[in-house]
PDB file of C-alpha atoms in Angstrom:
ATOM      1  CA  MET A  30      13.954  -9.265 -19.049  1.00  0.00           C
ATOM      2  CA  GLU A  31      16.574 -10.905 -16.886  1.00  0.00           C
ATOM      3  CA  THR A  32      19.656 -12.208 -18.676  1.00  0.00           C
ATOM      4  CA  SER A  33      23.002 -13.524 -17.538  1.00  0.00           C
ATOM      5  CA  LYS A  34      24.899 -11.522 -20.144  1.00  0.00           C
ATOM      6  CA  PRO A  35      24.386  -8.024 -21.515  1.00  0.00           C
ATOM      7  CA  LEU A  36      22.259  -7.573 -24.622  1.00  0.00           C
ATOM      8  CA  ARG A  37      23.908  -6.759 -27.936  1.00  0.00           C
ATOM      9  CA  ALA A  38      23.513  -3.122 -28.946  1.00  0.00           C
ATOM     10  CA  ASP A  39      20.790  -3.890 -31.521  1.00  0.00           C
ATOM     11  CA  ALA A  40      18.902  -6.126 -29.090  1.00  0.00           C
ATOM     12  CA  ARG A  41      19.127  -3.395 -26.422  1.00  0.00           C
ATOM     13  CA  ARG A  42      17.716  -0.828 -28.881  1.00  0.00           C
ATOM     14  CA  ASN A  43      14.849  -3.208 -29.769  1.00  0.00           C
ATOM     15  CA  TYR A  44      14.161  -3.807 -26.075  1.00  0.00           C
ATOM     16  CA  GLU A  45      14.052  -0.073 -25.330  1.00  0.00           C
ATOM     17  CA  ARG A  46      11.870   0.689 -28.371  1.00  0.00           C
ATOM     18  CA  LEU A  47       9.458  -2.058 -27.316  1.00  0.00           C
ATOM     19  CA  LEU A  48       9.230  -0.571 -23.825  1.00  0.00           C
ATOM     20  CA  ASP A  49       8.667   2.935 -25.212  1.00  0.00           C
ATOM     21  CA  GLU A  50       5.940   1.748 -27.573  1.00  0.00           C
ATOM     22  CA  ALA A  51       4.303  -0.437 -24.897  1.00  0.00           C
ATOM     23  CA  LYS A  52       4.217   2.496 -22.499  1.00  0.00           C
ATOM     24  CA  ARG A  53       2.604   4.648 -25.174  1.00  0.00           C
ATOM     25  CA  ALA A  54       0.116   1.964 -26.272  1.00  0.00           C
ATOM     26  CA  PHE A  55      -0.870   0.962 -22.722  1.00  0.00           C
ATOM     27  CA  GLY A  56      -1.274   4.648 -21.865  1.00  0.00           C
ATOM     28  CA  GLN A  57      -3.608   5.184 -24.833  1.00  0.00           C
ATOM     29  CA  HIS A  58      -5.472   1.873 -24.999  1.00  0.00           C
ATOM     30  CA  GLY A  59      -4.970   0.194 -21.623  1.00  0.00           C
ATOM     31  CA  VAL A  60      -3.271  -3.106 -20.813  1.00  0.00           C
ATOM     32  CA  ASP A  61      -5.193  -4.901 -23.543  1.00  0.00           C
ATOM     33  CA  ALA A  62      -3.439  -2.913 -26.274  1.00  0.00           C
ATOM     34  CA  SER A  63      -2.362  -5.016 -29.230  1.00  0.00           C
ATOM     35  CA  LEU A  64       1.073  -6.577 -28.754  1.00  0.00           C
ATOM     36  CA  GLU A  65       1.342  -6.946 -32.532  1.00  0.00           C
ATOM     37  CA  GLU A  66       0.797  -3.194 -32.909  1.00  0.00           C
ATOM     38  CA  ILE A  67       3.405  -2.485 -30.211  1.00  0.00           C
ATOM     39  CA  ALA A  68       5.945  -4.647 -32.075  1.00  0.00           C
ATOM     40  CA  ARG A  69       5.061  -3.037 -35.417  1.00  0.00           C
ATOM     41  CA  ARG A  70       5.435   0.498 -34.032  1.00  0.00           C
ATOM     42  CA  ALA A  71       8.767  -0.478 -32.447  1.00  0.00           C
ATOM     43  CA  GLY A  72       9.926  -1.644 -35.875  1.00  0.00           C
ATOM     44  CA  VAL A  73      10.338  -5.300 -34.894  1.00  0.00           C
ATOM     45  CA  GLY A  74       8.475  -8.532 -35.440  1.00  0.00           C
ATOM     46  CA  ILE A  75       6.170 -10.070 -32.862  1.00  0.00           C
ATOM     47  CA  GLY A  76       8.753 -12.817 -32.296  1.00  0.00           C
ATOM     48  CA  THR A  77      11.232 -10.194 -31.079  1.00  0.00           C
ATOM     49  CA  LEU A  78       8.649  -8.849 -28.652  1.00  0.00           C
ATOM     50  CA  TYR A  79       7.974 -12.344 -27.296  1.00  0.00           C
ATOM     51  CA  ARG A  80      11.692 -13.095 -27.069  1.00  0.00           C
ATOM     52  CA  HIS A  81      12.096 -10.136 -24.713  1.00  0.00           C
ATOM     53  CA  PHE A  82       8.685 -10.417 -23.021  1.00  0.00           C
ATOM     54  CA  PRO A  83       7.173 -13.912 -23.184  1.00  0.00           C
ATOM     55  CA  THR A  84       3.802 -12.678 -21.856  1.00  0.00           C
ATOM     56  CA  ARG A  85       1.823  -9.463 -21.585  1.00  0.00           C
ATOM     57  CA  ASN A  86       2.375  -9.530 -17.810  1.00  0.00           C
ATOM     58  CA  ALA A  87       6.148  -9.826 -18.314  1.00  0.00           C
ATOM     59  CA  LEU A  88       6.011  -6.603 -20.331  1.00  0.00           C
ATOM     60  CA  LEU A  89       3.802  -4.936 -17.718  1.00  0.00           C
ATOM     61  CA  GLU A  90       6.112  -6.036 -14.912  1.00  0.00           C
ATOM     62  CA  VAL A  91       9.103  -4.358 -16.533  1.00  0.00           C
ATOM     63  CA  LEU A  92       7.115  -1.169 -17.140  1.00  0.00           C
ATOM     64  CA  LEU A  93       5.800  -1.107 -13.564  1.00  0.00           C
ATOM     65  CA  ARG A  94       8.870  -2.335 -11.667  1.00  0.00           C
ATOM     66  CA  ASN A  95      10.147   1.169 -10.860  1.00  0.00           C
ATOM     67  CA  ARG A  96       6.715   2.290  -9.696  1.00  0.00           C
ATOM     68  CA  PHE A  97       6.348  -0.791  -7.492  1.00  0.00           C
ATOM     69  CA  ASP A  98       9.879  -0.372  -6.116  1.00  0.00           C
ATOM     70  CA  THR A  99       9.089   3.250  -5.327  1.00  0.00           C
ATOM     71  CA  GLN A 100       5.840   2.195  -3.657  1.00  0.00           C
ATOM     72  CA  ALA A 101       7.746  -0.255  -1.421  1.00  0.00           C
ATOM     73  CA  LYS A 102      10.325   2.436  -0.575  1.00  0.00           C
ATOM     74  CA  VAL A 103       7.551   4.878   0.375  1.00  0.00           C
ATOM     75  CA  ALA A 104       6.052   2.218   2.662  1.00  0.00           C
ATOM     76  CA  ARG A 105       9.398   1.803   4.451  1.00  0.00           C
ATOM     77  CA  GLU A 106       9.661   5.578   4.890  1.00  0.00           C
ATOM     78  CA  LEU A 107       6.086   5.833   6.164  1.00  0.00           C
ATOM     79  CA  LEU A 108       6.876   3.372   8.957  1.00  0.00           C
ATOM     80  CA  TRP A 109       8.394   6.419  10.705  1.00  0.00           C
ATOM     81  CA  HIS A 110       5.321   8.616  10.228  1.00  0.00           C
ATOM     82  CA  PRO A 111       3.974   9.871  13.586  1.00  0.00           C
ATOM     83  CA  SER A 112       0.443   8.661  12.783  1.00  0.00           C
ATOM     84  CA  PRO A 113       0.310   4.982  11.794  1.00  0.00           C
ATOM     85  CA  SER A 114      -3.196   5.236  10.343  1.00  0.00           C
ATOM     86  CA  ALA A 115      -2.378   8.409   8.371  1.00  0.00           C
ATOM     87  CA  ALA A 116       0.708   6.655   6.981  1.00  0.00           C
ATOM     88  CA  LEU A 117      -1.366   3.655   5.924  1.00  0.00           C
ATOM     89  CA  GLN A 118      -4.051   5.843   4.364  1.00  0.00           C
ATOM     90  CA  GLU A 119      -1.460   7.864   2.415  1.00  0.00           C
ATOM     91  CA  TRP A 120       0.205   4.690   1.163  1.00  0.00           C
ATOM     92  CA  LEU A 121      -3.077   3.083   0.090  1.00  0.00           C
ATOM     93  CA  ALA A 122      -4.136   6.174  -1.856  1.00  0.00           C
ATOM     94  CA  GLU A 123      -0.775   6.112  -3.637  1.00  0.00           C
ATOM     95  CA  LEU A 124      -1.211   2.395  -4.391  1.00  0.00           C
ATOM     96  CA  ALA A 125      -4.612   3.158  -5.922  1.00  0.00           C
ATOM     97  CA  ARG A 126      -2.932   5.875  -8.038  1.00  0.00           C
ATOM     98  CA  THR A 127      -0.248   3.424  -9.183  1.00  0.00           C
ATOM     99  CA  SER A 128      -2.931   0.862 -10.024  1.00  0.00           C
ATOM    100  CA  THR A 129      -4.543   3.328 -12.420  1.00  0.00           C
ATOM    101  CA  THR A 130      -1.344   3.839 -14.416  1.00  0.00           C
ATOM    102  CA  TYR A 131      -2.922   1.947 -17.316  1.00  0.00           C
ATOM    103  CA  ARG A 132      -6.613   1.264 -17.886  1.00  0.00           C
ATOM    104  CA  GLY A 133      -7.283  -2.382 -17.051  1.00  0.00           C
ATOM    105  CA  LEU A 134      -4.219  -2.757 -14.820  1.00  0.00           C
ATOM    106  CA  VAL A 135      -6.435  -3.297 -11.773  1.00  0.00           C
ATOM    107  CA  ALA A 136      -7.633  -6.652 -13.121  1.00  0.00           C
ATOM    108  CA  SER A 137      -4.070  -7.762 -13.877  1.00  0.00           C
ATOM    109  CA  VAL A 138      -2.942  -6.864 -10.354  1.00  0.00           C
ATOM    110  CA  ALA A 139      -5.936  -8.549  -8.717  1.00  0.00           C
ATOM    111  CA  THR A 140      -5.300 -11.735 -10.697  1.00  0.00           C
ATOM    112  CA  ALA A 141      -1.558 -11.653 -10.010  1.00  0.00           C
ATOM    113  CA  LEU A 142      -2.160 -11.596  -6.247  1.00  0.00           C
ATOM    114  CA  SER A 143      -3.275 -15.227  -6.424  1.00  0.00           C
ATOM    115  CA  ASP A 144      -1.445 -16.491  -9.520  1.00  0.00           C
ATOM    116  CA  GLU A 145       2.083 -17.550  -8.614  1.00  0.00           C
ATOM    117  CA  SER A 146       2.904 -18.102 -12.305  1.00  0.00           C
ATOM    118  CA  SER A 147       2.224 -14.438 -13.137  1.00  0.00           C
ATOM    119  CA  GLU A 148       5.235 -12.226 -13.727  1.00  0.00           C
ATOM    120  CA  LEU A 149       3.450  -9.599 -11.630  1.00  0.00           C
ATOM    121  CA  TYR A 150       3.052 -11.961  -8.636  1.00  0.00           C
ATOM    122  CA  ALA A 151       6.337 -11.071  -6.899  1.00  0.00           C
ATOM    123  CA  SER A 152       5.810  -7.325  -7.326  1.00  0.00           C
ATOM    124  CA  CYS A 153       2.234  -7.542  -6.089  1.00  0.00           C
ATOM    125  CA  HIS A 154       3.285  -9.539  -3.064  1.00  0.00           C
ATOM    126  CA  ALA A 155       6.054  -7.051  -2.312  1.00  0.00           C
ATOM    127  CA  MET A 156       3.278  -4.446  -2.189  1.00  0.00           C
ATOM    128  CA  GLN A 157       1.201  -6.713   0.076  1.00  0.00           C
ATOM    129  CA  ASP A 158       4.190  -7.172   2.408  1.00  0.00           C
ATOM    130  CA  ALA A 159       4.652  -3.400   2.558  1.00  0.00           C
ATOM    131  CA  ALA A 160       0.953  -3.003   3.350  1.00  0.00           C
ATOM    132  CA  ALA A 161       1.226  -5.671   6.061  1.00  0.00           C
ATOM    133  CA  ARG A 162       3.984  -3.763   7.877  1.00  0.00           C
ATOM    134  CA  LEU A 163       2.056  -0.481   7.779  1.00  0.00           C
ATOM    135  CA  LEU A 164      -1.148  -2.276   8.781  1.00  0.00           C
ATOM    136  CA  ALA A 165       0.478  -4.054  11.741  1.00  0.00           C
ATOM    137  CA  ARG A 166       1.813  -0.744  13.031  1.00  0.00           C
ATOM    138  CA  ALA A 167      -1.632   0.909  12.756  1.00  0.00           C
ATOM    139  CA  GLN A 168      -3.325  -2.075  14.406  1.00  0.00           C
ATOM    140  CA  GLU A 169      -0.786  -2.102  17.260  1.00  0.00           C
ATOM    141  CA  ALA A 170      -1.595   1.575  17.820  1.00  0.00           C
ATOM    142  CA  GLY A 171      -5.277   0.622  18.051  1.00  0.00           C
ATOM    143  CA  GLU A 172      -6.187   2.812  15.072  1.00  0.00           C
ATOM    144  CA  ILE A 173      -7.248   0.105  12.589  1.00  0.00           C
ATOM    145  CA  ARG A 174      -9.640  -2.777  13.188  1.00  0.00           C
ATOM    146  CA  ALA A 175      -7.903  -6.019  14.163  1.00  0.00           C
ATOM    147  CA  GLU A 176      -9.723  -8.191  11.611  1.00  0.00           C
ATOM    148  CA  VAL A 177      -8.358  -6.254   8.620  1.00  0.00           C
ATOM    149  CA  ALA A 178      -5.747  -8.262   6.669  1.00  0.00           C
ATOM    150  CA  SER A 179      -3.125  -7.013   4.223  1.00  0.00           C
ATOM    151  CA  LEU A 180      -4.890  -8.777   1.336  1.00  0.00           C
ATOM    152  CA  ASP A 181      -8.037  -6.836   2.270  1.00  0.00           C
ATOM    153  CA  LEU A 182      -6.057  -3.613   1.863  1.00  0.00           C
ATOM    154  CA  MET A 183      -4.748  -4.654  -1.539  1.00  0.00           C
ATOM    155  CA  LEU A 184      -8.215  -5.558  -2.750  1.00  0.00           C
ATOM    156  CA  LEU A 185      -9.700  -2.333  -1.381  1.00  0.00           C
ATOM    157  CA  ALA A 186      -6.985  -0.245  -3.074  1.00  0.00           C
ATOM    158  CA  ASN A 187      -7.738  -2.125  -6.293  1.00  0.00           C
ATOM    159  CA  GLY A 188     -11.440  -1.432  -5.769  1.00  0.00           C
ATOM    160  CA  VAL A 189     -10.731   2.280  -5.457  1.00  0.00           C
ATOM    161  CA  ALA A 190      -8.541   2.130  -8.574  1.00  0.00           C
ATOM    162  CA  TRP A 191     -11.297   0.345 -10.507  1.00  0.00           C
ATOM    163  CA  ALA A 192     -13.844   2.962  -9.415  1.00  0.00           C
ATOM    164  CA  VAL A 193     -11.466   5.760 -10.438  1.00  0.00           C
ATOM    165  CA  GLU A 194     -11.101   4.211 -13.906  1.00  0.00           C
ATOM    166  CA  HIS A 195     -14.866   4.505 -14.284  1.00  0.00           C
ATOM    167  CA  ALA A 196     -15.490   7.781 -12.418  1.00  0.00           C
ATOM    168  CA  PRO A 197     -16.394  10.930 -14.353  1.00  0.00           C
ATOM    169  CA  ASP A 198     -13.646  12.900 -12.608  1.00  0.00           C
ATOM    170  CA  GLY A 199     -11.099  10.046 -12.824  1.00  0.00           C
ATOM    171  CA  GLN A 200      -7.932  10.619 -10.809  1.00  0.00           C
ATOM    172  CA  GLY A 201      -9.610  13.508  -9.002  1.00  0.00           C
ATOM    173  CA  SER A 202     -11.691  11.055  -6.999  1.00  0.00           C
ATOM    174  CA  ILE A 203      -8.821   8.955  -5.588  1.00  0.00           C
ATOM    175  CA  GLY A 204      -8.420  10.961  -2.393  1.00  0.00           C
ATOM    176  CA  ARG A 205     -12.140  11.123  -1.669  1.00  0.00           C
ATOM    177  CA  LEU A 206     -12.800   7.453  -2.412  1.00  0.00           C
ATOM    178  CA  SER A 207      -9.709   6.323  -0.493  1.00  0.00           C
ATOM    179  CA  ALA A 208     -10.832   8.339   2.538  1.00  0.00           C
ATOM    180  CA  LEU A 209     -14.322   6.833   2.379  1.00  0.00           C
ATOM    181  CA  VAL A 210     -12.962   3.283   2.192  1.00  0.00           C
ATOM    182  CA  PHE A 211     -10.383   3.965   4.874  1.00  0.00           C
ATOM    183  CA  SER A 212     -13.029   5.231   7.303  1.00  0.00           C
ATOM    184  CA  GLY A 213     -14.437   1.688   7.346  1.00  0.00           C
ATOM    185  CA  LEU A 214     -11.067   0.319   8.503  1.00  0.00           C
ATOM    186  CA  ARG A 215     -10.721   2.597  11.525  1.00  0.00           C
ATOM    187  CA  THR A 216     -11.532   1.472  15.037  1.00  0.00           C
ATOM    188  CA  SER A 217     -13.436   4.674  15.760  1.00  0.00           C
TER     189      SER A 217
END
């Protein structure tokens, strides 16, 4: 929640309790967890939850902001990697991992990529911009097919994340599935 003045101590405690309970509930039940239950477990009314987080995506955005910021920082660092395609592949696998933070997050991210009114839109597009820089470097090196676009990468990472959510070995399949998808992006 962005405010022009600091929250009162009680409002800050409510905000933090809501985040803690949302993290727990989304971790257990996915992004469709009951907001009413989150508010109840935080010891506040649903109106307090909505005052801090007007939508489910607003709550998700706050919970994921650090992960997305870290993902963008990693992309900037990987621009110096000696192998542009290896850097891109590493970053995409990590994006797929981030997208599996909460069951059902993949759908929220995919929708946010094209919904400018979504609170997740800016974060998702920051990820797409990071992917575009890594992609351009790999394409300039002749390692990735020229027709691949940054949106393609985002959708493919989301596809891997969706598959991982439904795979018997879950997170254990991210590396393998990412490598399989990535092989289709290479020029040779």
